[in-house]
Coordinates of C-alpha atoms and ligand atoms in Angstrom, one line a residue:
M1 CA 4.5 -6.1 -5.6
C2 CA 6.3 -9.5 -5.7
G3 CA 8.1 -10.7 -2.6
I4 CA 11.7 -11.7 -2.0
I5 CA 13.3 -13.6 0.9
G6 CA 16.7 -15.0 1.2
Y7 CA 18.5 -16.8 4.1
V8 CA 22.0 -17.9 4.8
G9 CA 22.9 -19.3 8.2
K10 CA 22.8 -22.4 10.4
E11 CA 19.1 -23.4 10.2
K12 CA 17.5 -25.4 7.5
A13 CA 16.6 -22.9 4.8
V14 CA 13.5 -24.3 3.3
P15 CA 11.0 -24.1 6.2
L16 CA 12.3 -20.6 7.0
L17 CA 11.9 -19.4 3.4
I18 CA 8.4 -20.8 3.1
E19 CA 7.3 -19.1 6.3
G20 CA 8.8 -15.9 5.0
L21 CA 7.0 -16.3 1.7
K22 CA 3.7 -16.8 3.5
R23 CA 4.2 -13.5 5.2
L24 CA 4.9 -11.9 1.8
E25 CA 2.0 -13.5 0.0
Y26 CA 0.1 -10.2 0.2
R27 CA 2.7 -8.7 -2.1
G28 CA 1.9 -11.0 -5.0
Y29 CA 0.4 -14.4 -5.2
D30 CA 0.1 -15.8 -8.7
S31 CA 3.2 -18.0 -8.6
A32 CA 6.1 -18.9 -6.3
G33 CA 9.4 -20.5 -6.3
I34 CA 12.5 -21.4 -4.2
A35 CA 16.2 -22.2 -4.9
V36 CA 18.6 -23.7 -2.4
L37 CA 22.2 -25.0 -2.5
E38 CA 22.4 -28.7 -1.6
D39 CA 25.6 -30.9 -1.7
Q40 CA 24.6 -32.0 -5.2
G41 CA 24.3 -28.4 -6.4
L42 CA 21.6 -25.8 -7.0
I43 CA 18.1 -27.2 -6.6
Y44 CA 14.9 -25.3 -7.4
E45 CA 11.2 -25.7 -7.5
K46 CA 8.6 -23.3 -8.8
C47 CA 5.0 -23.3 -9.9
A48 CA 2.0 -21.2 -10.8
G49 CA -0.5 -20.6 -7.9
K50 CA -0.2 -19.8 -4.3
I51 CA 2.5 -20.6 -1.8
S52 CA 0.5 -23.7 -0.7
A53 CA 1.0 -25.1 -4.3
L54 CA 4.8 -24.7 -3.9
E55 CA 4.6 -26.3 -0.5
A56 CA 2.9 -29.3 -2.0
L57 CA 5.6 -29.6 -4.6
L58 CA 8.3 -29.6 -1.9
D59 CA 6.4 -31.9 0.4
D60 CA 8.0 -35.2 -0.3
K61 CA 11.5 -33.9 -0.9
K62 CA 14.3 -33.7 1.7
F63 CA 16.3 -30.5 2.0
D64 CA 19.3 -29.9 4.3
S65 CA 20.5 -26.7 2.8
T66 CA 21.2 -23.7 5.0
I67 CA 21.1 -21.2 2.2
G68 CA 18.4 -20.3 -0.2
I69 CA 16.2 -17.7 -1.9
A70 CA 12.4 -17.7 -2.5
H71 CA 9.9 -15.5 -4.4
T72 CA 6.2 -14.9 -4.7
R73 CA 5.2 -13.3 -7.9
W74 CA 2.7 -10.8 -9.3
A75 CA 3.0 -11.2 -13.0
T76 CA 4.1 -8.2 -15.2
H77 CA 6.1 -9.7 -18.1
G78 CA 4.8 -13.1 -18.9
E79 CA 1.7 -14.9 -17.6
P80 CA 1.7 -16.6 -14.2
T81 CA 2.9 -20.0 -15.4
D82 CA 5.3 -22.5 -13.9
L83 CA 8.0 -21.5 -16.3
N84 CA 7.6 -17.8 -15.7
A85 CA 7.7 -18.2 -11.9
H86 CA 11.0 -17.2 -10.2
P87 CA 13.8 -18.3 -9.7
H88 CA 15.3 -18.0 -13.1
L89 CA 18.5 -19.8 -13.9
D90 CA 21.4 -19.4 -16.2
C91 CA 22.1 -21.9 -19.0
K92 CA 24.1 -24.3 -16.8
G93 CA 21.7 -24.2 -13.9
N94 CA 24.4 -22.8 -11.6
I95 CA 23.0 -19.3 -10.9
A96 CA 19.5 -18.6 -9.6
V97 CA 17.9 -15.1 -9.6
I98 CA 14.7 -13.8 -8.0
H99 CA 13.6 -10.3 -9.0
N100 CA 11.0 -7.6 -8.2
G101 CA 10.7 -4.7 -10.6
I102 CA 10.9 -4.4 -14.4
I103 CA 14.0 -4.6 -16.6
E104 CA 13.0 -2.0 -19.3
N105 CA 15.8 -2.8 -21.8
Y106 CA 15.3 -6.6 -21.5
R107 CA 14.4 -7.0 -25.2
S108 CA 17.7 -5.6 -26.4
L109 CA 19.6 -7.5 -23.7
R110 CA 17.8 -10.7 -24.7
E111 CA 18.7 -10.3 -28.3
L112 CA 22.4 -9.7 -27.4
L113 CA 22.4 -12.8 -25.1
D114 CA 20.6 -14.8 -27.8
R115 CA 23.3 -14.0 -30.2
K116 CA 25.9 -15.2 -27.7
G117 CA 24.1 -18.5 -27.5
H118 CA 22.1 -18.2 -24.2
K119 CA 19.0 -20.4 -24.1
F120 CA 15.9 -18.9 -22.5
T121 CA 13.0 -20.8 -21.1
S122 CA 10.6 -18.1 -20.0
D123 CA 8.9 -14.9 -21.2
T124 CA 10.1 -12.9 -18.3
D125 CA 12.4 -9.9 -18.2
T126 CA 14.0 -11.4 -15.1
E127 CA 15.6 -14.3 -16.9
I128 CA 18.0 -12.0 -18.7
L129 CA 19.5 -11.2 -15.3
A130 CA 20.5 -14.8 -14.7
H131 CA 22.1 -15.1 -18.2
L132 CA 23.8 -11.7 -17.9
I133 CA 25.3 -12.6 -14.6
E134 CA 26.5 -15.9 -16.2
E135 CA 28.0 -14.0 -19.0
Y136 CA 30.2 -12.0 -16.6
Y137 CA 30.8 -14.7 -14.0
D138 CA 34.4 -15.6 -13.4
G139 CA 34.3 -17.0 -9.9
D140 CA 33.1 -13.7 -8.2
L141 CA 29.3 -13.5 -7.9
M142 CA 29.3 -10.0 -6.5
E143 CA 31.4 -8.6 -9.4
A144 CA 29.4 -10.5 -12.0
T145 CA 26.2 -9.1 -10.5
Q146 CA 27.6 -5.6 -10.5
A147 CA 28.7 -5.9 -14.1
A148 CA 25.3 -7.3 -15.1
L149 CA 23.4 -4.5 -13.3
S150 CA 25.5 -1.8 -14.9
Q151 CA 23.9 -2.9 -18.2
V152 CA 20.3 -2.9 -16.9
E153 CA 17.7 -0.1 -17.2
G154 CA 14.6 -0.3 -15.1
T155 CA 13.9 -1.2 -11.5
Y156 CA 15.1 -4.2 -9.5
G157 CA 15.3 -5.7 -6.1
I158 CA 17.1 -9.0 -6.6
A159 CA 18.7 -11.9 -4.7
V160 CA 21.2 -14.2 -6.4
I161 CA 22.8 -17.5 -5.4
C162 CA 25.4 -19.5 -7.2
K163 CA 26.4 -23.2 -6.9
D164 CA 30.1 -22.3 -6.5
N165 CA 29.5 -20.0 -3.5
P166 CA 27.5 -22.0 -1.1
R167 CA 27.7 -19.4 1.7
Q168 CA 26.8 -16.3 -0.2
I169 CA 23.8 -14.4 -1.3
V170 CA 24.2 -11.3 -3.5
A171 CA 21.3 -8.8 -3.2
A172 CA 20.8 -5.5 -5.0
R173 CA 18.2 -2.7 -5.2
H174 CA 17.2 0.0 -7.6
G175 CA 13.7 1.4 -7.2
S176 CA 12.3 -1.8 -5.6
P177 CA 12.9 -2.2 -1.9
L178 CA 15.3 -4.6 -0.3
V179 CA 16.5 -5.0 3.2
I180 CA 19.2 -7.0 4.8
G181 CA 18.2 -8.5 8.2
T182 CA 21.1 -9.3 10.5
G183 CA 21.1 -12.1 13.0
K184 CA 23.6 -14.1 15.0
G185 CA 25.4 -16.4 12.7
E186 CA 22.7 -15.9 10.1
N187 CA 21.6 -13.1 7.8
F188 CA 18.6 -12.5 5.6
V189 CA 17.6 -10.5 2.6
A190 CA 13.9 -9.5 2.0
S191 CA 11.8 -7.1 0.1
D192 CA 9.7 -6.4 3.1
V193 CA 10.6 -6.6 6.8
A194 CA 7.4 -8.6 7.5
A195 CA 9.2 -11.6 6.0
I196 CA 12.0 -11.7 8.5
L197 CA 10.6 -9.9 11.6
R198 CA 10.2 -13.2 13.5
H199 CA 14.0 -13.6 13.3
T200 CA 15.4 -10.1 13.6
N201 CA 14.3 -6.5 13.8
R202 CA 17.8 -5.2 12.9
V203 CA 17.9 -4.3 9.3
V204 CA 19.8 -2.3 6.7
Y205 CA 17.8 -0.7 3.9
L206 CA 19.7 -0.8 0.7
E207 CA 19.7 2.4 -1.3
D208 CA 19.2 2.6 -5.1
R209 CA 22.1 1.0 -7.0
E210 CA 23.5 -0.7 -4.0
V211 CA 24.7 -4.3 -4.0
A212 CA 25.3 -6.4 -0.9
L213 CA 27.3 -9.6 -0.5
V214 CA 25.7 -11.5 2.4
D215 CA 27.2 -14.5 4.3
P216 CA 26.2 -16.0 7.6
E217 CA 28.5 -13.8 9.7
S218 CA 28.7 -10.5 7.8
F219 CA 27.7 -8.5 4.8
V220 CA 29.4 -5.8 2.7
V221 CA 27.6 -3.2 0.7
S222 CA 28.9 -1.3 -2.3
T223 CA 27.4 0.4 -5.3
V224 CA 26.9 -1.1 -8.8
D225 CA 30.0 1.0 -9.7
K226 CA 31.9 -0.6 -6.8
T227 CA 32.1 2.4 -4.4
E228 CA 32.1 1.0 -0.9
V229 CA 29.2 2.0 1.4
T230 CA 29.0 2.0 5.2
P231 CA 25.7 0.4 6.0
Q232 CA 23.5 1.8 8.8
I233 CA 21.7 -0.7 10.9
Q234 CA 18.2 0.3 12.0
E235 CA 15.8 -1.3 14.5
I236 CA 12.3 -1.9 13.3
S237 CA 9.6 -1.1 15.9
W238 CA 6.9 -3.3 14.3
T239 CA 6.0 -6.4 16.4
L240 CA 5.1 -9.9 15.4
D241 CA 1.5 -9.5 16.6
Q242 CA 1.0 -6.7 14.1
I243 CA 1.8 -9.0 11.2
E244 CA -0.4 -11.8 12.4
K245 CA -4.2 -12.3 12.2
G246 CA -4.6 -12.3 16.0
G247 CA -7.8 -14.5 15.9
F248 CA -9.5 -12.7 13.0
P249 CA -10.5 -14.7 9.9
H250 CA -8.8 -12.1 7.7
F251 CA -6.2 -9.4 7.9
M252 CA -8.7 -7.0 6.4
L253 CA -11.2 -7.5 9.3
K254 CA -8.4 -7.3 11.8
E255 CA -7.2 -4.0 10.3
I256 CA -10.7 -2.6 10.2
F257 CA -11.1 -3.4 13.9
E258 CA -7.6 -1.9 14.7
Q259 CA -8.8 1.5 13.6
P260 CA -9.5 2.9 17.1
A261 CA -6.0 2.1 18.0
T262 CA -4.3 3.2 14.8
L263 CA -6.2 6.5 14.9
R264 CA -5.0 7.0 18.5
N265 CA -1.5 6.5 17.2
A266 CA -2.0 9.0 14.4
I267 CA -3.0 11.6 17.0
R268 CA -0.6 10.8 19.8
G269 CA 1.6 13.7 20.9
R270 CA 0.4 15.8 18.0
L271 CA -2.3 18.0 19.5
N272 CA -1.8 21.2 21.5
Y273 CA -5.1 22.1 23.2
E274 CA -3.7 25.2 24.8
E275 CA -3.1 26.8 21.5
G276 CA -5.9 25.0 19.6
T277 CA -3.5 23.6 17.0
S278 CA -1.4 20.6 16.1
R279 CA 2.3 19.9 16.4
L280 CA 3.9 18.2 13.3
N281 CA 7.6 18.6 13.7
G282 CA 8.4 16.1 11.0
L283 CA 7.3 18.6 8.4
N284 CA 10.7 20.2 8.8
L285 CA 9.2 23.6 8.0
Q286 CA 9.6 26.8 10.0
Y287 CA 6.6 28.8 11.0
E288 CA 7.4 31.4 8.4
E289 CA 7.6 28.8 5.7
L290 CA 4.3 27.3 6.7
H291 CA 2.8 30.7 6.7
L292 CA 4.0 31.4 3.1
I293 CA 2.2 28.4 1.6
D294 CA -0.4 29.7 -0.8
R295 CA -1.2 26.6 -2.8
I296 CA -1.1 22.9 -2.0
I297 CA -0.9 19.9 -4.4
L298 CA -1.8 16.5 -3.0
S299 CA -0.8 13.6 -5.1
A300 CA -1.4 9.9 -4.6
C301 CA -2.9 6.7 -6.1
G302 CA -6.0 4.6 -5.3
T303 CA -7.2 4.8 -1.7
A304 CA -4.5 7.3 -0.8
W305 CA -5.8 9.5 -3.7
H306 CA -9.3 9.4 -2.0
A307 CA -7.7 10.5 1.2
A308 CA -6.1 13.3 -0.8
L309 CA -9.6 14.4 -2.0
V310 CA -10.8 14.5 1.6
G311 CA -7.7 16.5 2.4
E312 CA -8.7 19.0 -0.3
Y313 CA -12.0 19.6 1.4
M314 CA -10.4 19.8 4.8
I315 CA -7.6 22.2 4.0
E316 CA -9.7 24.5 1.8
D317 CA -12.5 24.6 4.4
A318 CA -10.3 25.1 7.4
A319 CA -7.2 26.9 6.2
L320 CA -8.6 28.6 3.1
I321 CA -5.6 27.5 1.0
P322 CA -6.3 26.4 -2.6
V323 CA -5.7 22.7 -3.0
E324 CA -5.3 20.6 -6.1
V325 CA -5.5 16.8 -6.0
E326 CA -3.6 14.9 -8.7
Y327 CA -3.4 11.2 -9.6
A328 CA 0.3 10.6 -9.2
S329 CA 0.2 8.6 -12.5
E330 CA -1.0 11.7 -14.3
F331 CA 1.0 14.3 -12.4
R332 CA 4.3 12.6 -13.5
Y333 CA 3.5 13.2 -17.1
R334 CA 1.9 16.6 -16.9
S335 CA 3.6 19.9 -16.8
P336 CA 2.5 20.9 -13.3
I337 CA 2.8 24.5 -12.3
I338 CA 4.8 24.9 -9.2
N339 CA 5.2 28.4 -7.8
E340 CA 7.2 29.6 -4.9
G341 CA 4.4 29.2 -2.4
T342 CA 3.4 25.7 -3.6
I343 CA 3.9 22.8 -1.4
V344 CA 3.4 19.2 -2.6
F345 CA 2.3 16.4 -0.4
V346 CA 2.6 12.8 -1.6
I347 CA 0.4 10.3 0.2
S348 CA 1.3 6.6 0.3
Q349 CA 0.7 3.8 2.7
S350 CA 3.6 1.7 1.4
G351 CA 5.9 4.5 0.5
E352 CA 6.9 2.4 -2.5
T353 CA 4.2 3.1 -5.1
T354 CA 6.1 3.7 -8.4
D355 CA 3.7 6.4 -9.7
T356 CA 3.8 8.3 -6.4
Q357 CA 7.6 8.1 -6.3
A358 CA 7.7 9.5 -9.8
A359 CA 5.3 12.3 -8.9
L360 CA 7.5 13.2 -6.0
R361 CA 10.6 13.3 -8.1
E362 CA 8.9 15.4 -10.8
A363 CA 7.7 17.9 -8.2
K364 CA 11.2 18.1 -6.8
R365 CA 12.7 18.6 -10.2
K366 CA 10.3 21.5 -10.6
G367 CA 11.7 23.0 -7.4
A368 CA 8.9 22.2 -5.0
T369 CA 9.2 21.3 -1.4
V370 CA 7.7 17.8 -1.2
L371 CA 6.3 16.4 2.0
G372 CA 5.2 12.8 2.6
I373 CA 2.3 11.2 4.4
C374 CA 3.5 7.6 4.7
N375 CA 3.0 4.6 6.8
V376 CA 6.1 2.5 6.2
V377 CA 9.0 4.1 8.1
G378 CA 12.2 4.1 6.0
S379 CA 10.3 3.5 2.8
T380 CA 11.5 5.2 -0.4
I381 CA 9.0 8.0 -0.4
A382 CA 9.5 8.6 3.3
R383 CA 13.2 8.9 2.6
E384 CA 13.1 11.0 -0.5
T385 CA 10.7 13.7 0.7
D386 CA 11.9 16.8 2.5
G387 CA 9.8 16.1 5.5
G388 CA 6.4 14.7 6.4
V389 CA 4.1 13.0 8.8
Y390 CA 4.1 9.3 9.5
I391 CA 0.6 7.9 10.0
H392 CA 1.8 5.1 12.4
A393 CA -0.9 2.7 11.4
G394 CA 1.4 -0.4 11.7
P395 CA 1.8 -3.0 9.0
E396 CA -1.2 -3.1 6.6
I397 CA -1.3 -6.7 5.2
G398 CA -4.8 -6.9 3.7
V399 CA -4.5 -5.8 0.1
A400 CA -7.5 -3.5 0.4
S401 CA -6.4 -0.5 2.4
T402 CA -8.5 0.3 5.4
K403 CA -6.7 1.5 8.5
A404 CA -4.2 3.4 6.4
F405 CA -7.0 5.4 4.8
T406 CA -8.5 6.6 8.1
S407 CA -5.1 7.5 9.5
Q408 CA -4.2 9.4 6.3
M409 CA -7.4 11.4 6.7
M410 CA -6.6 11.9 10.4
V411 CA -3.2 13.2 9.6
L412 CA -4.7 15.5 6.9
S413 CA -7.0 16.9 9.5
L414 CA -4.0 17.7 11.7
I415 CA -2.3 19.4 8.8
S416 CA -5.5 21.4 8.1
L417 CA -5.7 22.5 11.7
L418 CA -2.1 23.6 11.8
L419 CA -2.4 25.7 8.7
A420 CA -5.8 27.0 9.6
R421 CA -4.7 28.2 13.0
M422 CA -1.8 30.2 11.4
R423 CA -4.4 31.9 9.3
T424 CA -8.0 32.7 10.0
M425 CA -9.2 30.0 12.4
S426 CA -10.0 31.1 15.9
L427 CA -8.6 29.5 19.0
E428 CA -12.1 28.5 20.0
R429 CA -12.8 26.7 16.7
G430 CA -9.3 25.0 16.9
R431 CA -10.1 23.7 20.3
E432 CA -13.6 22.5 19.1
I433 CA -11.9 20.5 16.4
I434 CA -9.3 19.1 18.9
D435 CA -12.2 18.0 21.2
A436 CA -13.8 16.2 18.2
I437 CA -10.5 14.6 17.1
Y438 CA -10.0 13.1 20.6
K439 CA -13.5 11.5 20.4
I440 CA -12.9 9.9 17.0
P441 CA -11.3 6.6 18.2
E442 CA -14.1 5.9 20.6
Q443 CA -16.7 6.8 18.0
V444 CA -15.1 4.3 15.6
E445 CA -15.3 1.7 18.4
Q446 CA -19.0 2.5 18.6
I447 CA -19.5 2.0 14.9
L448 CA -17.7 -1.3 14.9
K449 CA -20.2 -2.6 17.4
N450 CA -22.7 -2.5 14.5
D451 CA -20.7 -5.1 12.7
S452 CA -23.3 -7.9 12.8
Y453 CA -26.1 -5.5 11.8
I454 CA -24.0 -4.5 8.8
K455 CA -23.3 -8.1 8.1
D456 CA -27.0 -8.8 8.0
I457 CA -27.4 -6.0 5.4
A458 CA -24.5 -7.5 3.4
E459 CA -26.3 -10.8 3.4
K460 CA -29.3 -9.3 1.7
Y461 CA -27.4 -7.7 -1.1
Y462 CA -24.3 -9.7 -1.8
Q463 CA -25.8 -11.3 -4.9
K464 CA -26.3 -8.0 -6.6
N465 CA -24.0 -7.2 -9.5
N466 CA -24.0 -3.4 -9.5
F467 CA -23.9 -0.8 -6.8
L468 CA -24.0 3.0 -6.7
Y469 CA -22.2 4.9 -3.9
L470 CA -23.3 8.5 -3.4
G471 CA -22.0 11.3 -1.1
R472 CA -21.6 15.0 -1.1
G473 CA -19.0 17.5 0.1
F474 CA -16.6 15.9 2.5
N475 CA -18.2 12.6 2.0
F476 CA -18.1 12.5 -1.8
P477 CA -14.5 10.9 -1.7
V478 CA -15.9 8.4 0.8
A479 CA -18.4 7.3 -1.8
L480 CA -15.5 6.7 -4.2
E481 CA -13.7 4.8 -1.5
G482 CA -16.7 2.7 -0.6
A483 CA -17.2 1.7 -4.3
L484 CA -13.4 0.9 -4.6
K485 CA -13.5 -1.3 -1.5
L486 CA -16.5 -3.2 -2.9
K487 CA -15.2 -3.7 -6.4
E488 CA -11.6 -4.7 -5.4
I489 CA -12.5 -7.4 -2.9
S490 CA -16.0 -8.7 -4.1
Y491 CA -15.7 -8.1 -7.8
I492 CA -19.1 -6.4 -7.8
H493 CA -19.2 -3.5 -10.1
A494 CA -19.6 -0.3 -8.1
E495 CA -19.5 3.4 -9.0
G496 CA -19.0 6.3 -6.7
Y497 CA -20.5 9.7 -7.5
P498 CA -21.2 13.0 -6.0
A499 CA -24.9 12.6 -5.1
A500 CA -26.2 15.4 -7.3
E501 CA -24.3 14.1 -10.3
M502 CA -26.6 11.1 -10.3
K503 CA -29.3 12.9 -12.3
H504 CA -26.7 13.7 -15.0
G505 CA -26.4 10.1 -16.1
P506 CA -26.2 7.3 -13.6
I507 CA -29.8 7.6 -12.7
A508 CA -30.5 5.7 -15.9
L509 CA -29.1 2.6 -14.2
I510 CA -31.4 2.7 -11.2
D511 CA -33.9 -0.1 -10.8
E512 CA -34.8 -2.7 -8.2
N513 CA -31.5 -4.5 -9.0
M514 CA -29.2 -1.5 -8.5
P515 CA -28.8 -0.7 -4.8
A516 CA -27.4 2.6 -3.8
V517 CA -25.3 3.3 -0.7
V518 CA -25.9 6.9 0.2
I519 CA -23.9 8.9 2.8
A520 CA -26.6 11.2 4.1
L521 CA -25.3 12.9 7.2
K522 CA -26.9 15.8 9.0
D523 CA -24.7 18.4 7.4
K524 CA -25.3 21.4 5.2
V525 CA -26.2 19.3 2.2
H526 CA -28.5 16.9 4.1
D527 CA -31.8 18.1 2.4
K528 CA -30.2 17.9 -1.0
V529 CA -29.1 14.3 -0.4
L530 CA -32.6 13.4 0.8
S531 CA -33.9 14.6 -2.5
N532 CA -31.4 12.4 -4.3
I533 CA -32.6 9.5 -2.2
A534 CA -36.2 10.3 -3.1
E535 CA -35.2 10.2 -6.8
I536 CA -33.8 6.7 -6.3
K537 CA -36.8 5.4 -4.4
A538 CA -39.1 6.8 -7.1
R539 CA -37.3 4.4 -9.5
K540 CA -37.7 1.4 -7.1
G541 CA -34.0 1.5 -6.2
K542 CA -33.0 0.1 -2.8
V543 CA -31.1 2.5 -0.5
I544 CA -28.7 1.8 2.3
A545 CA -28.0 5.0 4.1
V546 CA -25.2 6.0 6.4
A547 CA -26.8 8.7 8.6
T548 CA -26.1 10.7 11.7
E549 CA -27.2 9.3 15.0
G550 CA -30.5 10.8 16.1
D551 CA -31.7 11.4 12.5
E552 CA -34.9 9.3 13.0
E553 CA -36.7 10.7 10.0
I554 CA -34.4 9.2 7.4
A555 CA -35.4 5.7 8.5
D556 CA -38.8 6.0 6.7
K557 CA -37.2 7.2 3.5
V558 CA -34.6 4.4 3.0
D559 CA -34.4 0.6 3.2
H560 CA -31.6 0.4 5.8
V561 CA -29.9 2.9 7.9
I562 CA -26.4 2.6 9.5
Y563 CA -26.0 5.3 12.1
I564 CA -22.7 7.0 12.9
P565 CA -22.0 9.4 15.8
Q566 CA -22.1 13.1 15.4
T567 CA -18.8 14.9 14.9
V568 CA -17.6 18.2 13.2
E569 CA -18.2 18.0 9.5
L570 CA -14.5 18.0 8.7
L571 CA -14.0 14.7 10.5
T572 CA -17.1 12.9 9.2
P573 CA -15.3 11.0 6.5
I574 CA -13.2 9.1 9.1
L575 CA -16.4 7.8 10.6
S576 CA -18.6 7.4 7.5
V577 CA -16.1 5.1 5.8
I578 CA -16.1 2.5 8.5
P579 CA -19.6 1.0 7.7
L580 CA -18.6 0.9 4.0
Q581 CA -15.4 -1.1 4.8
L582 CA -17.5 -3.6 6.8
L583 CA -20.2 -3.8 4.1
A584 CA -17.6 -4.5 1.4
Y585 CA -15.9 -7.0 3.6
H586 CA -19.0 -9.0 4.4
M587 CA -20.3 -9.0 0.9
A588 CA -17.0 -10.3 -0.4
V589 CA -16.9 -13.0 2.3
K590 CA -20.4 -14.1 1.4
R591 CA -19.4 -14.3 -2.2
G592 CA -16.6 -16.6 -1.3
C593 CA -13.9 -14.2 -2.3
N594 CA -10.4 -14.2 -0.8
V595 CA -10.6 -10.7 0.7
D596 CA -7.0 -10.5 1.7
Q597 CA -5.7 -11.5 -1.7
P598 CA -8.1 -10.3 -4.3
R599 CA -7.5 -11.4 -7.9
N600 CA -5.2 -9.4 -10.1
L601 CA -4.2 -7.2 -7.2
A602 CA -1.2 -7.0 -4.9
K603 CA -0.1 -4.8 -2.1
S604 CA 2.1 -1.9 -3.1
V605 CA 2.2 -1.3 -6.9
T606 CA 5.9 -1.0 -7.8
V607 CA 5.4 -1.0 -11.5
E608 CA 4.1 1.8 -13.7
Ligands
F6R701 C1 -7.0 0.1 -2.4 C2 -5.5 0.1 -2.4 C3 -4.8 0.8 -3.5 C4 -3.7 1.7 -2.9 C5 -2.8 2.3 -3.9 C6 -1.8 3.2 -3.3 O1 -7.5 -0.6 -1.4 O2 -4.9 -0.5 -1.5 O3 -5.6 1.6 -4.3 O4 -4.3 2.6 -2.0 O5 -2.2 1.3 -4.7 O6 -0.9 2.5 -2.5 P1 0.0 3.3 -1.5 O7 -0.8 4.0 -0.5 O8 0.9 2.2 -0.9 O9 0.9 4.2 -2.3

């Protein structure tokens, strides 16, 4: 959600912090701020709006400071106004705090601090941290921060500076990610490695309730309760190219076009043609344990939840194991039944989504083995699960998830294959699926070649205000995903439905102004989907169909056809979603929307 960067070293801090903030803007972009320590004391600027608004504020000012912290916000407590932007300061203006997360007991703390005479200037929960640190401050910023955090309930990733300690940043984490980046004569703190990757790939991930004291030469880590910790430095494999647009107008388009490569990464080294199965050592489960699985729960949010739905179709169809798909936000408050043979998978691109983390913890509390399907290596979910499979899609910066979705589905197909081959699936069928898997990246390349054709369709429809997305079987979740992509980036209202459900209600909406996007592949429900198309056409609805290459007949029945290559039914969602991603992208661009930073959204939802 919000983004944090801090720097202490030998370079001028302001340009470096602004550059870091721009790389974090996808994390939140409704207000931004910066605090630095100059000779004359603590200086800060903050404002509502994007980083460019903050830059404009800083433009005519001269800064020499080599230490500072900066923040980009996605509002939770308090509207996105200048006053609510971070940093927040104590009464004397000596201590500045930036914060990701939510302080749950902020009301009672604020009352307490009010009684002690502290003066507040914002509506945020974060501001109490600055005053609480001030309350405990006696010359030692680390100790005061530890004392303050021991009073706090909720989640935080914070960075703090104080006028009296011009070479120190204090950083802490609980439930909201924070890394320390180590350089030569300079160190960084950040909520996301993307912010500091240009300077260093050597990082330490803070664990929950850890606090770090960072200066240019070194850093020490201990817990809120002052137990010393030996930090482990890790090297990040992401490259700078991966977090830049590389000539594309938007990250979203770049990420859509990266999918042939990201799908190859998801498969690499994981298929065993000889035995017609997959190899997923990260699951950390022995053959016997995998064999004993008799029920699977897949839990996730948003797009990852759609991948879970596809996973349900895949696993039940291939491995004949019953699967339940749960919204993580619901799972955490239900009383889920976990039996001995139940395995829970949580799926999360960021590995930081609060609801998914909570579902993971609830499942563990109930005794389940919990496995992860994550993208971000070292993320909270990746670290807390008992094992899992990384999707290796590289950094996903566009707020609308695209490449992570296809890679999540690919990994789920590998899991299905593994479990199926231990059960009833024949060697021949296993090999047939592997052959099809190997072809997928090239087939995605082929679909991407239709980009300008899809753009032409988008240009005909971008002014419509409502869309219906229909699919069946494996492609019903793709209809949901197509609708989600459209609504989140273009603000067009869109609904996804299983095609046959249309006649139970949504058909009432169909007229010449309500186009339908129908996934109508040559599969076992093809004829039934054609009947649904006929029902739409009979009511003057326009139909954009995603169809299987070679299906010439469908062209006469619909207004536009986007063809995708033939593959085994289980893998069709990985192909059928690509045109829907492009369609949503082009419609949003035509409507003048900021596709990488849609309104009210932010990458990685770390609040409940
Ligand atoms: C949609 C989107 C969100 C995320 C959801 C889960 O394009 O990006 O719906 O899929 O917030 O995020 P992760 O996968 O990071 O847990």
